Coordinates of C-alpha atoms in Angstrom, one line a residue:
M177 CA -0.2 0.4 -0.4
D178 CA 2.8 2.5 0.6
F179 CA 4.0 2.5 -2.9
L180 CA 0.1 3.8 -3.6
Q181 CA 0.6 6.9 -1.5
Y182 CA 4.1 7.3 -3.9
F183 CA 2.2 6.7 -6.8
Y184 CA -1.0 9.1 -5.5
V185 CA 1.4 12.4 -4.8
F186 CA 2.7 11.4 -8.9
L187 CA -0.1 12.1 -10.3
W188 CA -1.6 15.3 -8.3
A189 CA 1.7 16.1 -9.8
A190 CA 1.5 15.2 -13.4
L191 CA -2.2 16.6 -13.5
A192 CA -0.6 19.7 -12.3
V193 CA 1.7 20.2 -14.9
A194 CA -0.9 19.3 -17.3
V195 CA -3.2 21.4 -16.8
A196 CA -1.4 24.2 -16.2
V197 CA 0.2 23.8 -18.7
I198 CA -2.6 22.4 -22.0
G199 CA -5.2 24.8 -20.3
R200 CA -3.6 27.9 -20.9
K201 CA -6.2 29.3 -23.3
E202 CA -8.9 28.4 -20.3
G203 CA -7.5 31.6 -18.2
L204 CA -8.7 31.7 -14.5
L205 CA -10.2 28.6 -14.5
A206 CA -6.9 26.5 -15.3
V207 CA -5.3 28.2 -13.1
L208 CA -7.2 27.0 -10.6
A209 CA -7.4 24.1 -11.0
A210 CA -3.3 24.1 -11.1
A211 CA -3.8 25.4 -7.9
F212 CA -5.9 22.0 -6.5
F213 CA -3.6 19.8 -8.3
V214 CA -0.9 21.2 -6.5
F215 CA -2.3 21.2 -2.8
M216 CA -3.9 17.3 -3.2
A217 CA 0.1 16.8 -4.3
V218 CA 1.8 18.4 -1.4
W219 CA -1.0 17.0 1.3
Y220 CA -1.5 13.7 -0.1
G221 CA 3.4 13.6 0.3
I222 CA 3.2 15.0 3.3
R223 CA 1.1 12.2 4.9
A224 CA 3.2 9.7 2.8
F225 CA 7.3 11.2 2.9
G226 CA 6.2 12.8 6.0
G227 CA 4.4 10.1 8.1
V228 CA 1.9 12.3 8.9
A229 CA -1.7 11.2 9.6
M230 CA -2.7 14.5 7.7
F231 CA -6.0 13.0 6.5
D232 CA -7.4 12.5 10.9
G233 CA -7.6 14.8 13.4
V234 CA -7.8 18.8 12.8
P235 CA -5.5 18.1 9.1
G236 CA -8.5 16.4 8.4
I237 CA -11.6 18.7 8.8
V238 CA -9.0 21.3 7.5
F239 CA -8.9 19.3 3.5
K240 CA -12.4 18.6 3.6
C241 CA -13.1 22.7 3.9
V242 CA -10.6 23.3 1.4
L243 CA -11.5 21.2 -0.6
G244 CA -15.7 23.0 -0.4
V245 CA -13.6 26.6 -0.8
F246 CA -12.3 24.8 -3.9
A247 CA -15.0 23.9 -5.3
A248 CA -17.0 26.3 -5.2
V249 CA -14.7 29.0 -5.9
L250 CA -14.4 26.7 -9.1
L251 CA -18.0 26.8 -9.9
V252 CA -18.4 30.0 -10.1
V253 CA -15.6 30.9 -11.7
W254 CA -17.0 28.4 -14.7
I255 CA -20.6 29.7 -13.7
T256 CA -19.1 32.6 -14.4
K257 CA -17.6 32.0 -17.7
R258 CA -20.0 30.1 -18.7
R259 CA -22.4 32.7 -18.9
G260 CA -20.0 35.6 -20.9
Q261 CA -20.6 33.7 -23.6
K262 CA -23.6 32.8 -24.5

């Protein structure tokens, strides 16, 4: 199972780079998505390489709150962009 922890770090980091490179023309939406993937890579990296329980207790609550904020901001940006295209 330790392999999967390291794999998730690599996966999130690869997604961050891919979204940043491919999604340049999307503007703010791509930047926010890349920032989200960087956050996930760092969070999983602390768990995998530092051995810290990042999904239990207070860090777990912080993780869920940050995910909720990212989801809300991405939704608002996406809706605003979609309405601007009409």
